[in-house]
Amino acid sequence: MTIEERLDHLEKANRRWRVFAVSLSLVLAVGLFMAQGRSQMVPDVIRAKKIEVVGKNGAPVVSLSAWDRGGRIHTMTNTGKMLFEATAGEVSVYNNKGQKLVKLSATKEGEGLLATYNHKGEGVVAIGATKEGEGALATYNGAGQKLVTITAADNGGAISVWNTTGEAICTARVDENGNGEVGAWNRDGKGRTLTPSEE
């Protein structure tokens, strides 16, 4: 093989390698471009039984899940203490120690209910509705004993006070004639009511 033939052969081989290198570069560039484009696509719907967002230490801080009554949302501290919970028909707020402080829900009769709790988890105030669908507010001591209620009725409002052993000892309400009535009793139920005098 002459020098000219060898040079010609080398030039052809060099051209083939250049075409191959350019083709490989183009394929890699197109592949990277397509991969980058796919990573920025946003799906219309994500379907899962549970989704968790984790914090710095890897513990879940937000959880979306399903359960028997429907959907459920939880938010937690980085140490796993519950802060907020929303389930089907109920929302609860907790302090940073995981103790429930407020609950917003519906009663069995389908009325709204707002309850607050002390730092020990004991219910102390409830705002809701009576069986007749009128507004009601009740306060409780740490033992769950009702102490004061404020309720509404068709003819007006009423305030009742109980002692810690559950006896009603004082009321202020509107009577059936639309007049004011105040009553006070001892623990045995003996007492009297005061009404406006009729002249």
PDB file of C-alpha atoms in Angstrom:
ATOM      1  CA  MET A   1       0.000   0.000   0.000  1.00  0.00           C
ATOM      2  CA  THR A   2       1.398   3.331  -1.046  1.00  0.00           C
ATOM      3  CA  ILE A   3       1.635   6.426   1.150  1.00  0.00           C
ATOM      4  CA  GLU A   4      -1.146   8.096  -0.845  1.00  0.00           C
ATOM      5  CA  GLU A   5      -3.415   5.099  -0.318  1.00  0.00           C
ATOM      6  CA  ARG A   6      -2.646   5.067   3.400  1.00  0.00           C
ATOM      7  CA  LEU A   7      -3.358   8.803   3.727  1.00  0.00           C
ATOM      8  CA  ASP A   8      -6.620   8.364   1.858  1.00  0.00           C
ATOM      9  CA  HIS A   9      -7.573   5.464   4.135  1.00  0.00           C
ATOM     10  CA  LEU A  10      -6.734   7.511   7.264  1.00  0.00           C
ATOM     11  CA  GLU A  11      -8.770  10.486   6.038  1.00  0.00           C
ATOM     12  CA  LYS A  12     -11.812   8.248   5.464  1.00  0.00           C
ATOM     13  CA  ALA A  13     -11.437   6.698   8.929  1.00  0.00           C
ATOM     14  CA  ASN A  14     -11.021  10.162  10.465  1.00  0.00           C
ATOM     15  CA  ARG A  15     -14.206  11.345   8.723  1.00  0.00           C
ATOM     16  CA  ARG A  16     -16.134   8.321  10.033  1.00  0.00           C
ATOM     17  CA  TRP A  17     -14.947   9.011  13.601  1.00  0.00           C
ATOM     18  CA  ARG A  18     -15.920  12.678  13.337  1.00  0.00           C
ATOM     19  CA  VAL A  19     -19.419  11.774  12.077  1.00  0.00           C
ATOM     20  CA  PHE A  20     -19.735   9.238  14.895  1.00  0.00           C
ATOM     21  CA  ALA A  21     -18.590  11.759  17.554  1.00  0.00           C
ATOM     22  CA  VAL A  22     -20.950  14.470  16.280  1.00  0.00           C
ATOM     23  CA  SER A  23     -23.859  12.009  16.131  1.00  0.00           C
ATOM     24  CA  LEU A  24     -23.154  10.770  19.662  1.00  0.00           C
ATOM     25  CA  SER A  25     -23.007  14.373  20.957  1.00  0.00           C
ATOM     26  CA  LEU A  26     -26.331  15.182  19.306  1.00  0.00           C
ATOM     27  CA  VAL A  27     -27.986  12.070  20.779  1.00  0.00           C
ATOM     28  CA  LEU A  28     -26.685  12.903  24.272  1.00  0.00           C
ATOM     29  CA  ALA A  29     -27.781  16.538  23.995  1.00  0.00           C
ATOM     30  CA  VAL A  30     -31.276  15.557  22.839  1.00  0.00           C
ATOM     31  CA  GLY A  31     -31.533  12.976  25.631  1.00  0.00           C
ATOM     32  CA  LEU A  32     -30.515  15.498  28.297  1.00  0.00           C
ATOM     33  CA  PHE A  33     -32.931  18.078  26.911  1.00  0.00           C
ATOM     34  CA  MET A  34     -35.814  15.598  26.933  1.00  0.00           C
ATOM     35  CA  ALA A  35     -34.992  14.412  30.455  1.00  0.00           C
ATOM     36  CA  GLN A  36     -34.902  17.990  31.709  1.00  0.00           C
ATOM     37  CA  GLY A  37     -38.209  18.775  29.999  1.00  0.00           C
ATOM     38  CA  ARG A  38     -39.859  15.731  31.581  1.00  0.00           C
ATOM     39  CA  SER A  39     -38.685  16.661  35.095  1.00  0.00           C
ATOM     40  CA  GLN A  40     -40.445  20.017  34.829  1.00  0.00           C
ATOM     41  CA  MET A  41     -43.780  18.584  33.705  1.00  0.00           C
ATOM     42  CA  VAL A  42     -46.581  18.886  36.295  1.00  0.00           C
ATOM     43  CA  PRO A  43     -49.092  16.030  36.426  1.00  0.00           C
ATOM     44  CA  ASP A  44     -52.789  16.912  36.454  1.00  0.00           C
ATOM     45  CA  VAL A  45     -53.670  14.320  39.114  1.00  0.00           C
ATOM     46  CA  ILE A  46     -51.639  12.437  41.724  1.00  0.00           C
ATOM     47  CA  ARG A  47     -53.365   9.355  43.162  1.00  0.00           C
ATOM     48  CA  ALA A  48     -52.099   7.787  46.363  1.00  0.00           C
ATOM     49  CA  LYS A  49     -53.479   6.285  49.574  1.00  0.00           C
ATOM     50  CA  LYS A  50     -51.135   8.443  51.649  1.00  0.00           C
ATOM     51  CA  ILE A  51     -48.795  11.379  51.002  1.00  0.00           C
ATOM     52  CA  GLU A  52     -46.233  12.572  53.563  1.00  0.00           C
ATOM     53  CA  VAL A  53     -44.041  15.675  53.670  1.00  0.00           C
ATOM     54  CA  VAL A  54     -40.978  15.172  55.859  1.00  0.00           C
ATOM     55  CA  GLY A  55     -39.000  17.744  57.824  1.00  0.00           C
ATOM     56  CA  LYS A  56     -35.271  18.201  58.304  1.00  0.00           C
ATOM     57  CA  ASN A  57     -34.884  15.106  60.491  1.00  0.00           C
ATOM     58  CA  GLY A  58     -36.882  12.891  58.118  1.00  0.00           C
ATOM     59  CA  ALA A  59     -39.990  12.705  60.332  1.00  0.00           C
ATOM     60  CA  PRO A  60     -43.383  13.472  58.709  1.00  0.00           C
ATOM     61  CA  VAL A  61     -44.622  17.028  59.336  1.00  0.00           C
ATOM     62  CA  VAL A  62     -47.635  16.892  56.973  1.00  0.00           C
ATOM     63  CA  SER A  63     -49.705  13.815  56.163  1.00  0.00           C
ATOM     64  CA  LEU A  64     -52.596  13.408  53.698  1.00  0.00           C
ATOM     65  CA  SER A  65     -54.393  10.088  53.958  1.00  0.00           C
ATOM     66  CA  ALA A  66     -57.687   8.258  53.635  1.00  0.00           C
ATOM     67  CA  TRP A  67     -59.615   6.439  56.371  1.00  0.00           C
ATOM     68  CA  ASP A  68     -63.058   4.903  56.951  1.00  0.00           C
ATOM     69  CA  ARG A  69     -64.960   8.221  57.127  1.00  0.00           C
ATOM     70  CA  GLY A  70     -63.137   9.985  54.262  1.00  0.00           C
ATOM     71  CA  GLY A  71     -60.015  12.132  53.953  1.00  0.00           C
ATOM     72  CA  ARG A  72     -57.654  13.152  56.748  1.00  0.00           C
ATOM     73  CA  ILE A  73     -54.973  15.875  57.060  1.00  0.00           C
ATOM     74  CA  HIS A  74     -52.383  15.978  59.856  1.00  0.00           C
ATOM     75  CA  THR A  75     -49.642  18.508  60.538  1.00  0.00           C
ATOM     76  CA  MET A  76     -47.000  17.704  63.144  1.00  0.00           C
ATOM     77  CA  THR A  77     -43.952  19.289  64.765  1.00  0.00           C
ATOM     78  CA  ASN A  78     -40.458  18.081  63.773  1.00  0.00           C
ATOM     79  CA  THR A  79     -40.622  15.805  66.830  1.00  0.00           C
ATOM     80  CA  GLY A  80     -43.891  14.179  65.754  1.00  0.00           C
ATOM     81  CA  LYS A  81     -46.309  16.054  68.068  1.00  0.00           C
ATOM     82  CA  MET A  82     -49.725  16.695  66.516  1.00  0.00           C
ATOM     83  CA  LEU A  83     -50.520  20.356  65.718  1.00  0.00           C
ATOM     84  CA  PHE A  84     -53.571  20.198  63.438  1.00  0.00           C
ATOM     85  CA  GLU A  85     -55.966  17.468  62.384  1.00  0.00           C
ATOM     86  CA  ALA A  86     -58.777  17.693  59.826  1.00  0.00           C
ATOM     87  CA  THR A  87     -60.939  14.642  59.273  1.00  0.00           C
ATOM     88  CA  ALA A  88     -64.361  14.139  57.726  1.00  0.00           C
ATOM     89  CA  GLY A  89     -66.578  16.588  59.637  1.00  0.00           C
ATOM     90  CA  GLU A  90     -64.064  17.531  62.332  1.00  0.00           C
ATOM     91  CA  VAL A  91     -61.120  19.922  62.781  1.00  0.00           C
ATOM     92  CA  SER A  92     -58.829  19.872  65.852  1.00  0.00           C
ATOM     93  CA  VAL A  93     -55.973  22.168  66.892  1.00  0.00           C
ATOM     94  CA  TYR A  94     -53.215  21.067  69.312  1.00  0.00           C
ATOM     95  CA  ASN A  95     -50.467  22.873  71.226  1.00  0.00           C
ATOM     96  CA  ASN A  96     -46.792  22.071  70.592  1.00  0.00           C
ATOM     97  CA  LYS A  97     -46.973  19.304  73.216  1.00  0.00           C
ATOM     98  CA  GLY A  98     -49.604  17.424  71.215  1.00  0.00           C
ATOM     99  CA  GLN A  99     -52.493  18.310  73.571  1.00  0.00           C
ATOM    100  CA  LYS A 100     -55.844  19.078  71.927  1.00  0.00           C
ATOM    101  CA  LEU A 101     -56.977  22.673  72.555  1.00  0.00           C
ATOM    102  CA  VAL A 102     -59.879  23.300  70.147  1.00  0.00           C
ATOM    103  CA  LYS A 103     -62.275  21.022  68.260  1.00  0.00           C
ATOM    104  CA  LEU A 104     -64.771  22.099  65.592  1.00  0.00           C
ATOM    105  CA  SER A 105     -67.215  19.369  64.596  1.00  0.00           C
ATOM    106  CA  ALA A 106     -70.830  18.353  64.060  1.00  0.00           C
ATOM    107  CA  THR A 107     -73.086  16.685  66.625  1.00  0.00           C
ATOM    108  CA  LYS A 108     -75.022  13.449  66.040  1.00  0.00           C
ATOM    109  CA  GLU A 109     -78.069  15.603  65.359  1.00  0.00           C
ATOM    110  CA  GLY A 110     -76.186  17.470  62.620  1.00  0.00           C
ATOM    111  CA  GLU A 111     -75.658  20.704  64.562  1.00  0.00           C
ATOM    112  CA  GLY A 112     -72.338  22.570  64.770  1.00  0.00           C
ATOM    113  CA  LEU A 113     -70.130  22.247  67.858  1.00  0.00           C
ATOM    114  CA  LEU A 114     -67.043  24.169  69.021  1.00  0.00           C
ATOM    115  CA  ALA A 115     -65.192  22.831  72.071  1.00  0.00           C
ATOM    116  CA  THR A 116     -62.114  24.138  73.870  1.00  0.00           C
ATOM    117  CA  TYR A 117     -59.827  22.189  76.201  1.00  0.00           C
ATOM    118  CA  ASN A 118     -57.359  23.149  78.921  1.00  0.00           C
ATOM    119  CA  HIS A 119     -53.690  22.106  78.921  1.00  0.00           C
ATOM    120  CA  LYS A 120     -54.664  18.836  80.631  1.00  0.00           C
ATOM    121  CA  GLY A 121     -56.956  17.839  77.760  1.00  0.00           C
ATOM    122  CA  GLU A 122     -60.143  18.471  79.759  1.00  0.00           C
ATOM    123  CA  GLY A 123     -63.122  20.037  77.969  1.00  0.00           C
ATOM    124  CA  VAL A 124     -63.902  23.419  79.542  1.00  0.00           C
ATOM    125  CA  VAL A 125     -66.152  25.281  77.044  1.00  0.00           C
ATOM    126  CA  ALA A 126     -68.658  24.027  74.467  1.00  0.00           C
ATOM    127  CA  ILE A 127     -70.578  26.183  71.992  1.00  0.00           C
ATOM    128  CA  GLY A 128     -73.249  24.509  69.937  1.00  0.00           C
ATOM    129  CA  ALA A 129     -76.970  24.062  69.527  1.00  0.00           C
ATOM    130  CA  THR A 130     -79.776  22.591  71.615  1.00  0.00           C
ATOM    131  CA  LYS A 131     -81.926  19.693  70.384  1.00  0.00           C
ATOM    132  CA  GLU A 132     -84.409  22.297  69.196  1.00  0.00           C
ATOM    133  CA  GLY A 133     -81.730  23.998  67.092  1.00  0.00           C
ATOM    134  CA  GLU A 134     -81.201  27.020  69.364  1.00  0.00           C
ATOM    135  CA  GLY A 135     -77.789  28.405  70.351  1.00  0.00           C
ATOM    136  CA  ALA A 136     -76.102  27.142  73.531  1.00  0.00           C
ATOM    137  CA  LEU A 137     -72.887  27.745  75.457  1.00  0.00           C
ATOM    138  CA  ALA A 138     -71.677  25.656  78.410  1.00  0.00           C
ATOM    139  CA  THR A 139     -68.626  25.876  80.676  1.00  0.00           C
ATOM    140  CA  TYR A 140     -67.182  22.952  82.644  1.00  0.00           C
ATOM    141  CA  ASN A 141     -64.625  22.429  85.387  1.00  0.00           C
ATOM    142  CA  GLY A 142     -61.651  20.103  85.018  1.00  0.00           C
ATOM    143  CA  ALA A 143     -63.728  17.150  86.215  1.00  0.00           C
ATOM    144  CA  GLY A 144     -66.257  17.545  83.405  1.00  0.00           C
ATOM    145  CA  GLN A 145     -68.945  19.047  85.640  1.00  0.00           C
ATOM    146  CA  LYS A 146     -71.163  21.622  83.911  1.00  0.00           C
ATOM    147  CA  LEU A 147     -71.073  24.941  85.795  1.00  0.00           C
ATOM    148  CA  VAL A 148     -72.742  27.605  83.618  1.00  0.00           C
ATOM    149  CA  THR A 149     -74.977  27.422  80.551  1.00  0.00           C
ATOM    150  CA  ILE A 150     -76.338  30.141  78.310  1.00  0.00           C
ATOM    151  CA  THR A 151     -79.091  28.972  75.989  1.00  0.00           C
ATOM    152  CA  ALA A 152     -81.629  30.436  73.596  1.00  0.00           C
ATOM    153  CA  ALA A 153     -85.269  29.427  73.240  1.00  0.00           C
ATOM    154  CA  ASP A 154     -88.277  30.569  71.233  1.00  0.00           C
ATOM    155  CA  ASN A 155     -89.342  33.107  73.858  1.00  0.00           C
ATOM    156  CA  GLY A 156     -85.864  34.385  74.856  1.00  0.00           C
ATOM    157  CA  GLY A 157     -82.610  33.458  76.543  1.00  0.00           C
ATOM    158  CA  ALA A 158     -81.667  31.698  79.772  1.00  0.00           C
ATOM    159  CA  ILE A 159     -78.640  31.514  82.047  1.00  0.00           C
ATOM    160  CA  SER A 160     -78.229  28.636  84.512  1.00  0.00           C
ATOM    161  CA  VAL A 161     -75.593  28.100  87.193  1.00  0.00           C
ATOM    162  CA  TRP A 162     -74.707  24.758  88.801  1.00  0.00           C
ATOM    163  CA  ASN A 163     -72.526  23.962  91.788  1.00  0.00           C
ATOM    164  CA  THR A 164     -69.661  21.450  91.555  1.00  0.00           C
ATOM    165  CA  THR A 165     -71.912  18.602  92.697  1.00  0.00           C
ATOM    166  CA  GLY A 166     -74.364  19.120  89.835  1.00  0.00           C
ATOM    167  CA  GLU A 167     -77.252  20.949  91.496  1.00  0.00           C
ATOM    168  CA  ALA A 168     -78.811  23.915  89.672  1.00  0.00           C
ATOM    169  CA  ILE A 169     -78.706  26.791  92.140  1.00  0.00           C
ATOM    170  CA  CYS A 170     -79.446  29.894  90.068  1.00  0.00           C
ATOM    171  CA  THR A 171     -81.279  30.808  86.869  1.00  0.00           C
ATOM    172  CA  ALA A 172     -82.090  33.955  84.940  1.00  0.00           C
ATOM    173  CA  ARG A 173     -84.480  33.491  82.043  1.00  0.00           C
ATOM    174  CA  VAL A 174     -87.438  34.773  80.089  1.00  0.00           C
ATOM    175  CA  ASP A 175     -90.737  33.260  81.192  1.00  0.00           C
ATOM    176  CA  GLU A 176     -93.570  32.112  78.928  1.00  0.00           C
ATOM    177  CA  ASN A 177     -95.088  35.615  78.969  1.00  0.00           C
ATOM    178  CA  GLY A 178     -91.877  37.282  77.823  1.00  0.00           C
ATOM    179  CA  ASN A 179     -91.053  38.655  81.300  1.00  0.00           C
ATOM    180  CA  GLY A 180     -87.823  38.287  83.246  1.00  0.00           C
ATOM    181  CA  GLU A 181     -87.491  35.646  85.935  1.00  0.00           C
ATOM    182  CA  VAL A 182     -84.626  35.052  88.367  1.00  0.00           C
ATOM    183  CA  GLY A 183     -84.451  32.034  90.643  1.00  0.00           C
ATOM    184  CA  ALA A 184     -82.155  30.849  93.426  1.00  0.00           C
ATOM    185  CA  TRP A 185     -82.194  27.528  95.253  1.00  0.00           C
ATOM    186  CA  ASN A 186     -80.234  25.654  97.873  1.00  0.00           C
ATOM    187  CA  ARG A 187     -78.671  22.261  97.252  1.00  0.00           C
ATOM    188  CA  ASP A 188     -81.924  20.546  98.224  1.00  0.00           C
ATOM    189  CA  GLY A 189     -83.848  22.389  95.507  1.00  0.00           C
ATOM    190  CA  LYS A 190     -85.613  24.753  97.921  1.00  0.00           C
ATOM    191  CA  GLY A 191     -85.722  28.393  96.916  1.00  0.00           C
ATOM    192  CA  ARG A 192     -87.814  30.943  95.105  1.00  0.00           C
ATOM    193  CA  THR A 193     -88.093  32.958  91.919  1.00  0.00           C
ATOM    194  CA  LEU A 194     -88.333  36.682  91.470  1.00  0.00           C
ATOM    195  CA  THR A 195     -90.569  38.123  88.744  1.00  0.00           C
ATOM    196  CA  PRO A 196     -91.710  41.670  87.932  1.00  0.00           C
ATOM    197  CA  SER A 197     -94.665  42.688  90.064  1.00  0.00           C
ATOM    198  CA  GLU A 198     -97.957  43.126  88.234  1.00  0.00           C
ATOM    199  CA  GLU A 199     -99.756  46.434  88.970  1.00  0.00           C
TER     200      GLU A 199
END
